[in-house]
Amino acid sequence: MTLIATWFGCGGAPAARGTWGSLAALAMAFAAARWLNWPAWAFGAAGALLVIPGVYAAGEFERRLGREDPPQVVVDEVAGQWIAIAGAASLNWQSWLAAFVLFRF
């Protein structure tokens, strides 16, 4: 559960944990679009589907840590970033960058 909650350790970054989670999501999405030919809607679906195990993993991580809303949990950033990318995936790289920037800031 820790791997999902922290998105394979991105949540362990010393600073800007959410940004690192979003960058990891962006990299994974780019790879899926480039090499697996995922259509734009697939990113929205993947983000929505990640919410279910993400909420469970985040809850387990919270219980184990004994702290509410620990900053190490970035799976929500990943799901949100994938949903944001769904609107830009069929466009150019500038659209991907805009989706990242608008989602993060």
PDB file of N, CA and C in Angstrom:
ATOM      1  N   MET A   1       0.810  -1.188   0.000  1.00  0.00           N
ATOM      2  CA  MET A   1       0.000   0.000   0.000  1.00  0.00           C
ATOM      3  C   MET A   1       0.860   1.262   0.000  1.00  0.00           C
ATOM      4  N   THR A   2       2.023   1.189   0.629  1.00  0.00           N
ATOM      5  CA  THR A   2       2.906   2.352   0.674  1.00  0.00           C
ATOM      6  C   THR A   2       3.336   2.767  -0.728  1.00  0.00           C
ATOM      7  N   LEU A   3       3.623   1.793  -1.581  1.00  0.00           N
ATOM      8  CA  LEU A   3       4.047   2.117  -2.946  1.00  0.00           C
ATOM      9  C   LEU A   3       2.972   2.880  -3.702  1.00  0.00           C
ATOM     10  N   ILE A   4       1.725   2.479  -3.531  1.00  0.00           N
ATOM     11  CA  ILE A   4       0.633   3.175  -4.216  1.00  0.00           C
ATOM     12  C   ILE A   4       0.425   4.554  -3.605  1.00  0.00           C
ATOM     13  N   ALA A   5       0.338   4.630  -2.286  1.00  0.00           N
ATOM     14  CA  ALA A   5       0.075   5.909  -1.614  1.00  0.00           C
ATOM     15  C   ALA A   5       1.142   6.949  -1.939  1.00  0.00           C
ATOM     16  N   THR A   6       2.400   6.528  -1.944  1.00  0.00           N
ATOM     17  CA  THR A   6       3.505   7.461  -2.199  1.00  0.00           C
ATOM     18  C   THR A   6       3.923   7.469  -3.666  1.00  0.00           C
ATOM     19  N   TRP A   7       3.188   6.776  -4.464  1.00  0.00           N
ATOM     20  CA  TRP A   7       3.448   6.582  -5.894  1.00  0.00           C
ATOM     21  C   TRP A   7       4.905   6.227  -6.148  1.00  0.00           C
ATOM     22  N   PHE A   8       5.224   5.032  -5.665  1.00  0.00           N
ATOM     23  CA  PHE A   8       6.531   4.421  -5.854  1.00  0.00           C
ATOM     24  C   PHE A   8       7.668   5.278  -5.303  1.00  0.00           C
ATOM     25  N   GLY A   9       7.381   5.944  -4.196  1.00  0.00           N
ATOM     26  CA  GLY A   9       8.409   6.702  -3.496  1.00  0.00           C
ATOM     27  C   GLY A   9       8.466   8.183  -3.820  1.00  0.00           C
ATOM     28  N   CYS A  10       7.686   8.649  -4.783  1.00  0.00           N
ATOM     29  CA  CYS A  10       7.703  10.089  -5.115  1.00  0.00           C
ATOM     30  C   CYS A  10       7.326  10.941  -3.913  1.00  0.00           C
ATOM     31  N   GLY A  11       6.475  10.415  -3.062  1.00  0.00           N
ATOM     32  CA  GLY A  11       6.055  11.150  -1.875  1.00  0.00           C
ATOM     33  C   GLY A  11       7.154  11.287  -0.836  1.00  0.00           C
ATOM     34  N   GLY A  12       8.250  10.601  -1.038  1.00  0.00           N
ATOM     35  CA  GLY A  12       9.376  10.693  -0.118  1.00  0.00           C
ATOM     36  C   GLY A  12      10.370  11.777  -0.492  1.00  0.00           C
ATOM     37  N   ALA A  13      10.086  12.518  -1.550  1.00  0.00           N
ATOM     38  CA  ALA A  13      10.984  13.604  -1.962  1.00  0.00           C
ATOM     39  C   ALA A  13      11.089  14.628  -0.832  1.00  0.00           C
ATOM     40  N   PRO A  14      12.248  15.253  -0.683  1.00  0.00           N
ATOM     41  CA  PRO A  14      12.423  16.201   0.419  1.00  0.00           C
ATOM     42  C   PRO A  14      11.575  17.467   0.289  1.00  0.00           C
ATOM     43  N   ALA A  15      11.192  17.822  -0.923  1.00  0.00           N
ATOM     44  CA  ALA A  15      10.372  19.022  -1.143  1.00  0.00           C
ATOM     45  C   ALA A  15       9.507  18.817  -2.379  1.00  0.00           C
ATOM     46  N   ALA A  16       8.449  19.574  -2.479  1.00  0.00           N
ATOM     47  CA  ALA A  16       7.561  19.563  -3.650  1.00  0.00           C
ATOM     48  C   ALA A  16       7.075  18.151  -3.982  1.00  0.00           C
ATOM     49  N   ARG A  17       6.618  17.443  -2.978  1.00  0.00           N
ATOM     50  CA  ARG A  17       6.215  16.045  -3.164  1.00  0.00           C
ATOM     51  C   ARG A  17       5.111  15.890  -4.200  1.00  0.00           C
ATOM     52  N   GLY A  18       4.115  16.752  -4.137  1.00  0.00           N
ATOM     53  CA  GLY A  18       3.016  16.676  -5.098  1.00  0.00           C
ATOM     54  C   GLY A  18       3.483  16.918  -6.522  1.00  0.00           C
ATOM     55  N   THR A  19       4.425  17.828  -6.673  1.00  0.00           N
ATOM     56  CA  THR A  19       4.971  18.109  -7.998  1.00  0.00           C
ATOM     57  C   THR A  19       5.717  16.897  -8.531  1.00  0.00           C
ATOM     58  N   TRP A  20       6.479  16.224  -7.677  1.00  0.00           N
ATOM     59  CA  TRP A  20       7.179  15.013  -8.111  1.00  0.00           C
ATOM     60  C   TRP A  20       6.189  13.917  -8.498  1.00  0.00           C
ATOM     61  N   GLY A  21       5.104  13.797  -7.741  1.00  0.00           N
ATOM     62  CA  GLY A  21       4.070  12.829  -8.098  1.00  0.00           C
ATOM     63  C   GLY A  21       3.442  13.156  -9.439  1.00  0.00           C
ATOM     64  N   SER A  22       3.175  14.434  -9.673  1.00  0.00           N
ATOM     65  CA  SER A  22       2.602  14.862 -10.951  1.00  0.00           C
ATOM     66  C   SER A  22       3.572  14.638 -12.104  1.00  0.00           C
ATOM     67  N   LEU A  23       4.857  14.894 -11.876  1.00  0.00           N
ATOM     68  CA  LEU A  23       5.858  14.645 -12.921  1.00  0.00           C
ATOM     69  C   LEU A  23       5.950  13.162 -13.254  1.00  0.00           C
ATOM     70  N   ALA A  24       5.876  12.315 -12.238  1.00  0.00           N
ATOM     71  CA  ALA A  24       5.888  10.869 -12.484  1.00  0.00           C
ATOM     72  C   ALA A  24       4.659  10.463 -13.289  1.00  0.00           C
ATOM     73  N   ALA A  25       3.511  11.040 -12.955  1.00  0.00           N
ATOM     74  CA  ALA A  25       2.282  10.753 -13.699  1.00  0.00           C
ATOM     75  C   ALA A  25       2.420  11.195 -15.149  1.00  0.00           C
ATOM     76  N   LEU A  26       3.005  12.356 -15.351  1.00  0.00           N
ATOM     77  CA  LEU A  26       3.207  12.880 -16.696  1.00  0.00           C
ATOM     78  C   LEU A  26       4.128  11.967 -17.498  1.00  0.00           C
ATOM     79  N   ALA A  27       5.213  11.525 -16.893  1.00  0.00           N
ATOM     80  CA  ALA A  27       6.158  10.637 -17.576  1.00  0.00           C
ATOM     81  C   ALA A  27       5.506   9.307 -17.941  1.00  0.00           C
ATOM     82  N   MET A  28       4.741   8.749 -17.010  1.00  0.00           N
ATOM     83  CA  MET A  28       4.067   7.475 -17.293  1.00  0.00           C
ATOM     84  C   MET A  28       3.030   7.643 -18.394  1.00  0.00           C
ATOM     85  N   ALA A  29       2.303   8.746 -18.366  1.00  0.00           N
ATOM     86  CA  ALA A  29       1.288   9.001 -19.387  1.00  0.00           C
ATOM     87  C   ALA A  29       1.935   9.198 -20.753  1.00  0.00           C
ATOM     88  N   PHE A  30       3.038   9.918 -20.779  1.00  0.00           N
ATOM     89  CA  PHE A  30       3.729  10.132 -22.046  1.00  0.00           C
ATOM     90  C   PHE A  30       4.201   8.802 -22.628  1.00  0.00           C
ATOM     91  N   ALA A  31       4.744   7.951 -21.772  1.00  0.00           N
ATOM     92  CA  ALA A  31       5.185   6.632 -22.233  1.00  0.00           C
ATOM     93  C   ALA A  31       4.005   5.817 -22.758  1.00  0.00           C
ATOM     94  N   ALA A  32       2.882   5.862 -22.063  1.00  0.00           N
ATOM     95  CA  ALA A  32       1.696   5.112 -22.495  1.00  0.00           C
ATOM     96  C   ALA A  32       1.171   5.641 -23.827  1.00  0.00           C
ATOM     97  N   ALA A  33       1.203   6.948 -24.008  1.00  0.00           N
ATOM     98  CA  ALA A  33       0.736   7.535 -25.265  1.00  0.00           C
ATOM     99  C   ALA A  33       1.687   7.202 -26.410  1.00  0.00           C
ATOM    100  N   ARG A  34       2.949   7.284 -26.117  1.00  0.00           N
ATOM    101  CA  ARG A  34       3.963   7.100 -27.161  1.00  0.00           C
ATOM    102  C   ARG A  34       4.130   5.643 -27.584  1.00  0.00           C
ATOM    103  N   TRP A  35       4.250   4.749 -26.606  1.00  0.00           N
ATOM    104  CA  TRP A  35       4.588   3.370 -26.930  1.00  0.00           C
ATOM    105  C   TRP A  35       3.416   2.402 -26.880  1.00  0.00           C
ATOM    106  N   LEU A  36       2.358   2.773 -26.189  1.00  0.00           N
ATOM    107  CA  LEU A  36       1.183   1.896 -26.127  1.00  0.00           C
ATOM    108  C   LEU A  36       0.006   2.464 -26.911  1.00  0.00           C
ATOM    109  N   ASN A  37       0.204   3.639 -27.489  1.00  0.00           N
ATOM    110  CA  ASN A  37      -0.829   4.309 -28.289  1.00  0.00           C
ATOM    111  C   ASN A  37      -2.142   4.507 -27.546  1.00  0.00           C
ATOM    112  N   TRP A  38      -2.052   4.868 -26.281  1.00  0.00           N
ATOM    113  CA  TRP A  38      -3.269   5.134 -25.506  1.00  0.00           C
ATOM    114  C   TRP A  38      -3.990   6.334 -26.093  1.00  0.00           C
ATOM    115  N   PRO A  39      -5.293   6.233 -26.283  1.00  0.00           N
ATOM    116  CA  PRO A  39      -6.065   7.406 -26.710  1.00  0.00           C
ATOM    117  C   PRO A  39      -6.254   8.358 -25.526  1.00  0.00           C
ATOM    118  N   ALA A  40      -6.638   9.583 -25.812  1.00  0.00           N
ATOM    119  CA  ALA A  40      -6.779  10.607 -24.770  1.00  0.00           C
ATOM    120  C   ALA A  40      -7.721  10.179 -23.654  1.00  0.00           C
ATOM    121  N   TRP A  41      -8.843   9.568 -24.006  1.00  0.00           N
ATOM    122  CA  TRP A  41      -9.828   9.202 -22.979  1.00  0.00           C
ATOM    123  C   TRP A  41      -9.274   8.182 -21.990  1.00  0.00           C
ATOM    124  N   ALA A  42      -8.279   7.397 -22.400  1.00  0.00           N
ATOM    125  CA  ALA A  42      -7.723   6.358 -21.528  1.00  0.00           C
ATOM    126  C   ALA A  42      -7.055   6.960 -20.291  1.00  0.00           C
ATOM    127  N   PHE A  43      -6.507   8.160 -20.423  1.00  0.00           N
ATOM    128  CA  PHE A  43      -5.872   8.793 -19.264  1.00  0.00           C
ATOM    129  C   PHE A  43      -6.905   9.215 -18.234  1.00  0.00           C
ATOM    130  N   GLY A  44      -8.019   9.725 -18.709  1.00  0.00           N
ATOM    131  CA  GLY A  44      -9.109  10.064 -17.798  1.00  0.00           C
ATOM    132  C   GLY A  44      -9.647   8.834 -17.096  1.00  0.00           C
ATOM    133  N   ALA A  45      -9.798   7.752 -17.859  1.00  0.00           N
ATOM    134  CA  ALA A  45     -10.283   6.500 -17.271  1.00  0.00           C
ATOM    135  C   ALA A  45      -9.280   5.947 -16.263  1.00  0.00           C
ATOM    136  N   ALA A  46      -7.997   5.984 -16.605  1.00  0.00           N
ATOM    137  CA  ALA A  46      -6.966   5.482 -15.687  1.00  0.00           C
ATOM    138  C   ALA A  46      -6.941   6.305 -14.402  1.00  0.00           C
ATOM    139  N   GLY A  47      -7.069   7.617 -14.534  1.00  0.00           N
ATOM    140  CA  GLY A  47      -7.102   8.477 -13.351  1.00  0.00           C
ATOM    141  C   GLY A  47      -8.299   8.187 -12.472  1.00  0.00           C
ATOM    142  N   ALA A  48      -9.453   8.024 -13.103  1.00  0.00           N
ATOM    143  CA  ALA A  48     -10.668   7.722 -12.338  1.00  0.00           C
ATOM    144  C   ALA A  48     -10.565   6.361 -11.657  1.00  0.00           C
ATOM    145  N   LEU A  49     -10.013   5.383 -12.358  1.00  0.00           N
ATOM    146  CA  LEU A  49      -9.871   4.043 -11.778  1.00  0.00           C
ATOM    147  C   LEU A  49      -8.831   4.011 -10.661  1.00  0.00           C
ATOM    148  N   LEU A  50      -7.836   4.871 -10.737  1.00  0.00           N
ATOM    149  CA  LEU A  50      -6.803   4.914  -9.699  1.00  0.00           C
ATOM    150  C   LEU A  50      -7.344   5.454  -8.380  1.00  0.00           C
ATOM    151  N   VAL A  51      -8.441   6.181  -8.435  1.00  0.00           N
ATOM    152  CA  VAL A  51      -9.014   6.759  -7.217  1.00  0.00           C
ATOM    153  C   VAL A  51      -9.372   5.669  -6.210  1.00  0.00           C
ATOM    154  N   ILE A  52      -9.934   4.565  -6.672  1.00  0.00           N
ATOM    155  CA  ILE A  52     -10.399   3.510  -5.755  1.00  0.00           C
ATOM    156  C   ILE A  52      -9.240   2.907  -4.959  1.00  0.00           C
ATOM    157  N   PRO A  53      -8.228   2.333  -5.618  1.00  0.00           N
ATOM    158  CA  PRO A  53      -7.115   1.809  -4.810  1.00  0.00           C
ATOM    159  C   PRO A  53      -6.323   2.926  -4.133  1.00  0.00           C
ATOM    160  N   GLY A  54      -6.327   4.118  -4.721  1.00  0.00           N
ATOM    161  CA  GLY A  54      -5.603   5.237  -4.131  1.00  0.00           C
ATOM    162  C   GLY A  54      -6.175   5.670  -2.797  1.00  0.00           C
ATOM    163  N   VAL A  55      -7.495   5.743  -2.708  1.00  0.00           N
ATOM    164  CA  VAL A  55      -8.139   6.119  -1.440  1.00  0.00           C
ATOM    165  C   VAL A  55      -7.855   5.063  -0.382  1.00  0.00           C
ATOM    166  N   TYR A  56      -7.947   3.808  -0.768  1.00  0.00           N
ATOM    167  CA  TYR A  56      -7.678   2.723   0.180  1.00  0.00           C
ATOM    168  C   TYR A  56      -6.218   2.775   0.652  1.00  0.00           C
ATOM    169  N   ALA A  57      -5.296   2.909  -0.295  1.00  0.00           N
ATOM    170  CA  ALA A  57      -3.871   2.942   0.054  1.00  0.00           C
ATOM    171  C   ALA A  57      -3.544   4.146   0.930  1.00  0.00           C
ATOM    172  N   ALA A  58      -4.119   5.293   0.609  1.00  0.00           N
ATOM    173  CA  ALA A  58      -3.875   6.493   1.414  1.00  0.00           C
ATOM    174  C   ALA A  58      -4.406   6.314   2.830  1.00  0.00           C
ATOM    175  N   GLY A  59      -5.581   5.706   2.955  1.00  0.00           N
ATOM    176  CA  GLY A  59      -6.147   5.450   4.284  1.00  0.00           C
ATOM    177  C   GLY A  59      -5.288   4.512   5.103  1.00  0.00           C
ATOM    178  N   GLU A  60      -4.809   3.459   4.474  1.00  0.00           N
ATOM    179  CA  GLU A  60      -3.924   2.518   5.168  1.00  0.00           C
ATOM    180  C   GLU A  60      -2.621   3.197   5.582  1.00  0.00           C
ATOM    181  N   PHE A  61      -2.089   4.015   4.706  1.00  0.00           N
ATOM    182  CA  PHE A  61      -0.852   4.735   5.009  1.00  0.00           C
ATOM    183  C   PHE A  61      -1.063   5.685   6.184  1.00  0.00           C
ATOM    184  N   GLU A  62      -2.195   6.389   6.188  1.00  0.00           N
ATOM    185  CA  GLU A  62      -2.535   7.277   7.312  1.00  0.00           C
ATOM    186  C   GLU A  62      -2.608   6.505   8.618  1.00  0.00           C
ATOM    187  N   ARG A  63      -3.299   5.373   8.598  1.00  0.00           N
ATOM    188  CA  ARG A  63      -3.439   4.558   9.819  1.00  0.00           C
ATOM    189  C   ARG A  63      -2.083   4.062  10.305  1.00  0.00           C
ATOM    190  N   ARG A  64      -1.271   3.614   9.384  1.00  0.00           N
ATOM    191  CA  ARG A  64       0.039   3.095   9.761  1.00  0.00           C
ATOM    192  C   ARG A  64       0.929   4.203  10.330  1.00  0.00           C
ATOM    193  N   LEU A  65       0.825   5.388   9.761  1.00  0.00           N
ATOM    194  CA  LEU A  65       1.642   6.509  10.215  1.00  0.00           C
ATOM    195  C   LEU A  65       1.062   7.182  11.456  1.00  0.00           C
ATOM    196  N   GLY A  66      -0.247   7.013  11.659  1.00  0.00           N
ATOM    197  CA  GLY A  66      -0.904   7.656  12.790  1.00  0.00           C
ATOM    198  C   GLY A  66      -1.041   9.161  12.617  1.00  0.00           C
ATOM    199  N   ARG A  67      -1.142   9.586  11.383  1.00  0.00           N
ATOM    200  CA  ARG A  67      -1.203  11.020  11.075  1.00  0.00           C
ATOM    201  C   ARG A  67      -2.209  11.252   9.952  1.00  0.00           C
ATOM    202  N   GLU A  68      -3.043  12.256  10.115  1.00  0.00           N
ATOM    203  CA  GLU A  68      -4.038  12.565   9.093  1.00  0.00           C
ATOM    204  C   GLU A  68      -3.408  13.362   7.951  1.00  0.00           C
ATOM    205  N   ASP A  69      -3.735  12.981   6.731  1.00  0.00           N
ATOM    206  CA  ASP A  69      -3.269  13.652   5.514  1.00  0.00           C
ATOM    207  C   ASP A  69      -1.755  13.852   5.480  1.00  0.00           C
ATOM    208  N   PRO A  70      -0.993  12.757   5.546  1.00  0.00           N
ATOM    209  CA  PRO A  70       0.463  12.897   5.505  1.00  0.00           C
ATOM    210  C   PRO A  70       0.920  13.422   4.141  1.00  0.00           C
ATOM    211  N   PRO A  71       1.924  14.272   4.127  1.00  0.00           N
ATOM    212  CA  PRO A  71       2.371  14.864   2.861  1.00  0.00           C
ATOM    213  C   PRO A  71       2.998  13.860   1.899  1.00  0.00           C
ATOM    214  N   GLN A  72       3.354  12.691   2.393  1.00  0.00           N
ATOM    215  CA  GLN A  72       3.953  11.677   1.525  1.00  0.00           C
ATOM    216  C   GLN A  72       2.947  11.065   0.549  1.00  0.00           C
ATOM    217  N   VAL A  73       1.665  11.199   0.833  1.00  0.00           N
ATOM    218  CA  VAL A  73       0.631  10.624  -0.036  1.00  0.00           C
ATOM    219  C   VAL A  73       0.466  11.520  -1.259  1.00  0.00           C
ATOM    220  N   VAL A  74       0.832  10.991  -2.418  1.00  0.00           N
ATOM    221  CA  VAL A  74       0.733  11.754  -3.664  1.00  0.00           C
ATOM    222  C   VAL A  74      -0.088  11.037  -4.732  1.00  0.00           C
ATOM    223  N   VAL A  75      -0.707   9.925  -4.392  1.00  0.00           N
ATOM    224  CA  VAL A  75      -1.489   9.186  -5.381  1.00  0.00           C
ATOM    225  C   VAL A  75      -2.631  10.040  -5.918  1.00  0.00           C
ATOM    226  N   ASP A  76      -3.152  10.950  -5.110  1.00  0.00           N
ATOM    227  CA  ASP A  76      -4.209  11.848  -5.579  1.00  0.00           C
ATOM    228  C   ASP A  76      -3.697  12.792  -6.663  1.00  0.00           C
ATOM    229  N   GLU A  77      -2.439  13.188  -6.556  1.00  0.00           N
ATOM    230  CA  GLU A  77      -1.833  14.035  -7.590  1.00  0.00           C
ATOM    231  C   GLU A  77      -1.715  13.270  -8.900  1.00  0.00           C
ATOM    232  N   VAL A  78      -1.372  12.009  -8.808  1.00  0.00           N
ATOM    233  CA  VAL A  78      -1.232  11.181 -10.003  1.00  0.00           C
ATOM    234  C   VAL A  78      -2.579  11.034 -10.699  1.00  0.00           C
ATOM    235  N   ALA A  79      -3.604  10.671  -9.947  1.00  0.00           N
ATOM    236  CA  ALA A  79      -4.939  10.506 -10.528  1.00  0.00           C
ATOM    237  C   ALA A  79      -5.415  11.816 -11.154  1.00  0.00           C
ATOM    238  N   GLY A  80      -5.248  12.909 -10.445  1.00  0.00           N
ATOM    239  CA  GLY A  80      -5.671  14.203 -10.962  1.00  0.00           C
ATOM    240  C   GLY A  80      -4.906  14.627 -12.197  1.00  0.00           C
ATOM    241  N   GLN A  81      -3.613  14.365 -12.201  1.00  0.00           N
ATOM    242  CA  GLN A  81      -2.795  14.727 -13.361  1.00  0.00           C
ATOM    243  C   GLN A  81      -3.212  13.930 -14.582  1.00  0.00           C
ATOM    244  N   TRP A  82      -3.487  12.650 -14.405  1.00  0.00           N
ATOM    245  CA  TRP A  82      -3.938  11.839 -15.539  1.00  0.00           C
ATOM    246  C   TRP A  82      -5.266  12.343 -16.085  1.00  0.00           C
ATOM    247  N   ILE A  83      -6.155  12.750 -15.215  1.00  0.00           N
ATOM    248  CA  ILE A  83      -7.438  13.285 -15.671  1.00  0.00           C
ATOM    249  C   ILE A  83      -7.215  14.597 -16.430  1.00  0.00           C
ATOM    250  N   ALA A  84      -6.319  15.437 -15.936  1.00  0.00           N
ATOM    251  CA  ALA A  84      -6.003  16.689 -16.632  1.00  0.00           C
ATOM    252  C   ALA A  84      -5.380  16.423 -18.000  1.00  0.00           C
ATOM    253  N   ILE A  85      -4.542  15.415 -18.080  1.00  0.00           N
ATOM    254  CA  ILE A  85      -3.881  15.072 -19.341  1.00  0.00           C
ATOM    255  C   ILE A  85      -4.886  14.580 -20.379  1.00  0.00           C
ATOM    256  N   ALA A  86      -5.983  14.006 -19.937  1.00  0.00           N
ATOM    257  CA  ALA A  86      -6.987  13.482 -20.875  1.00  0.00           C
ATOM    258  C   ALA A  86      -7.446  14.557 -21.854  1.00  0.00           C
ATOM    259  N   GLY A  87      -7.467  15.793 -21.412  1.00  0.00           N
ATOM    260  CA  GLY A  87      -7.870  16.876 -22.296  1.00  0.00           C
ATOM    261  C   GLY A  87      -6.785  17.346 -23.242  1.00  0.00           C
ATOM    262  N   ALA A  88      -5.559  16.931 -23.018  1.00  0.00           N
ATOM    263  CA  ALA A  88      -4.437  17.414 -23.813  1.00  0.00           C
ATOM    264  C   ALA A  88      -3.710  16.320 -24.576  1.00  0.00           C
ATOM    265  N   ALA A  89      -3.989  15.081 -24.269  1.00  0.00           N
ATOM    266  CA  ALA A  89      -3.187  13.970 -24.790  1.00  0.00           C
ATOM    267  C   ALA A  89      -3.186  13.871 -26.308  1.00  0.00           C
ATOM    268  N   SER A  90      -4.270  14.255 -26.950  1.00  0.00           N
ATOM    269  CA  SER A  90      -4.317  14.118 -28.404  1.00  0.00           C
ATOM    270  C   SER A  90      -3.704  15.321 -29.118  1.00  0.00           C
ATOM    271  N   LEU A  91      -3.219  16.280 -28.362  1.00  0.00           N
ATOM    272  CA  LEU A  91      -2.644  17.488 -28.942  1.00  0.00           C
ATOM    273  C   LEU A  91      -1.117  17.408 -28.938  1.00  0.00           C
ATOM    274  N   ASN A  92      -0.448  18.520 -28.900  1.00  0.00           N
ATOM    275  CA  ASN A  92       1.014  18.534 -28.970  1.00  0.00           C
ATOM    276  C   ASN A  92       1.653  18.592 -27.580  1.00  0.00           C
ATOM    277  N   TRP A  93       2.983  18.615 -27.545  1.00  0.00           N
ATOM    278  CA  TRP A  93       3.687  18.596 -26.261  1.00  0.00           C
ATOM    279  C   TRP A  93       3.409  19.850 -25.443  1.00  0.00           C
ATOM    280  N   GLN A  94       3.117  20.969 -26.133  1.00  0.00           N
ATOM    281  CA  GLN A  94       2.793  22.191 -25.405  1.00  0.00           C
ATOM    282  C   GLN A  94       1.499  22.025 -24.611  1.00  0.00           C
ATOM    283  N   SER A  95       0.577  21.241 -25.148  1.00  0.00           N
ATOM    284  CA  SER A  95      -0.679  20.971 -24.443  1.00  0.00           C
ATOM    285  C   SER A  95      -0.425  20.140 -23.196  1.00  0.00           C
ATOM    286  N   TRP A  96       0.493  19.192 -23.304  1.00  0.00           N
ATOM    287  CA  TRP A  96       0.852  18.374 -22.147  1.00  0.00           C
ATOM    288  C   TRP A  96       1.468  19.257 -21.062  1.00  0.00           C
ATOM    289  N   LEU A  97       2.346  20.150 -21.478  1.00  0.00           N
ATOM    290  CA  LEU A  97       2.981  21.063 -20.526  1.00  0.00           C
ATOM    291  C   LEU A  97       1.939  21.974 -19.874  1.00  0.00           C
ATOM    292  N   ALA A  98       1.021  22.477 -20.672  1.00  0.00           N
ATOM    293  CA  ALA A  98      -0.042  23.333 -20.132  1.00  0.00           C
ATOM    294  C   ALA A  98      -0.901  22.564 -19.134  1.00  0.00           C
ATOM    295  N   ALA A  99      -1.222  21.309 -19.438  1.00  0.00           N
ATOM    296  CA  ALA A  99      -2.021  20.492 -18.512  1.00  0.00           C
ATOM    297  C   ALA A  99      -1.284  20.316 -17.187  1.00  0.00           C
ATOM    298  N   PHE A 100       0.018  20.096 -17.257  1.00  0.00           N
ATOM    299  CA  PHE A 100       0.815  19.950 -16.040  1.00  0.00           C
ATOM    300  C   PHE A 100       0.816  21.246 -15.232  1.00  0.00           C
ATOM    301  N   VAL A 101       1.135  22.347 -15.876  1.00  0.00           N
ATOM    302  CA  VAL A 101       1.240  23.633 -15.176  1.00  0.00           C
ATOM    303  C   VAL A 101      -0.107  24.048 -14.597  1.00  0.00           C
ATOM    304  N   LEU A 102      -1.165  23.939 -15.379  1.00  0.00           N
ATOM    305  CA  LEU A 102      -2.483  24.342 -14.890  1.00  0.00           C
ATOM    306  C   LEU A 102      -2.967  23.449 -13.756  1.00  0.00           C
ATOM    307  N   PHE A 103      -2.632  22.172 -13.817  1.00  0.00           N
ATOM    308  CA  PHE A 103      -3.029  21.278 -12.730  1.00  0.00           C
ATOM    309  C   PHE A 103      -2.250  21.584 -11.456  1.00  0.00           C
ATOM    310  N   ARG A 104      -0.966  21.803 -11.570  1.00  0.00           N
ATOM    311  CA  ARG A 104      -0.115  22.013 -10.394  1.00  0.00           C
ATOM    312  C   ARG A 104      -0.266  23.397  -9.788  1.00  0.00           C
ATOM    313  N   PHE A 105      -0.481  24.396 -10.615  1.00  0.00           N
ATOM    314  CA  PHE A 105      -0.466  25.763 -10.103  1.00  0.00           C
ATOM    315  C   PHE A 105      -1.744  26.441 -10.485  1.00  0.00           C
TER     316      PHE A 105
END
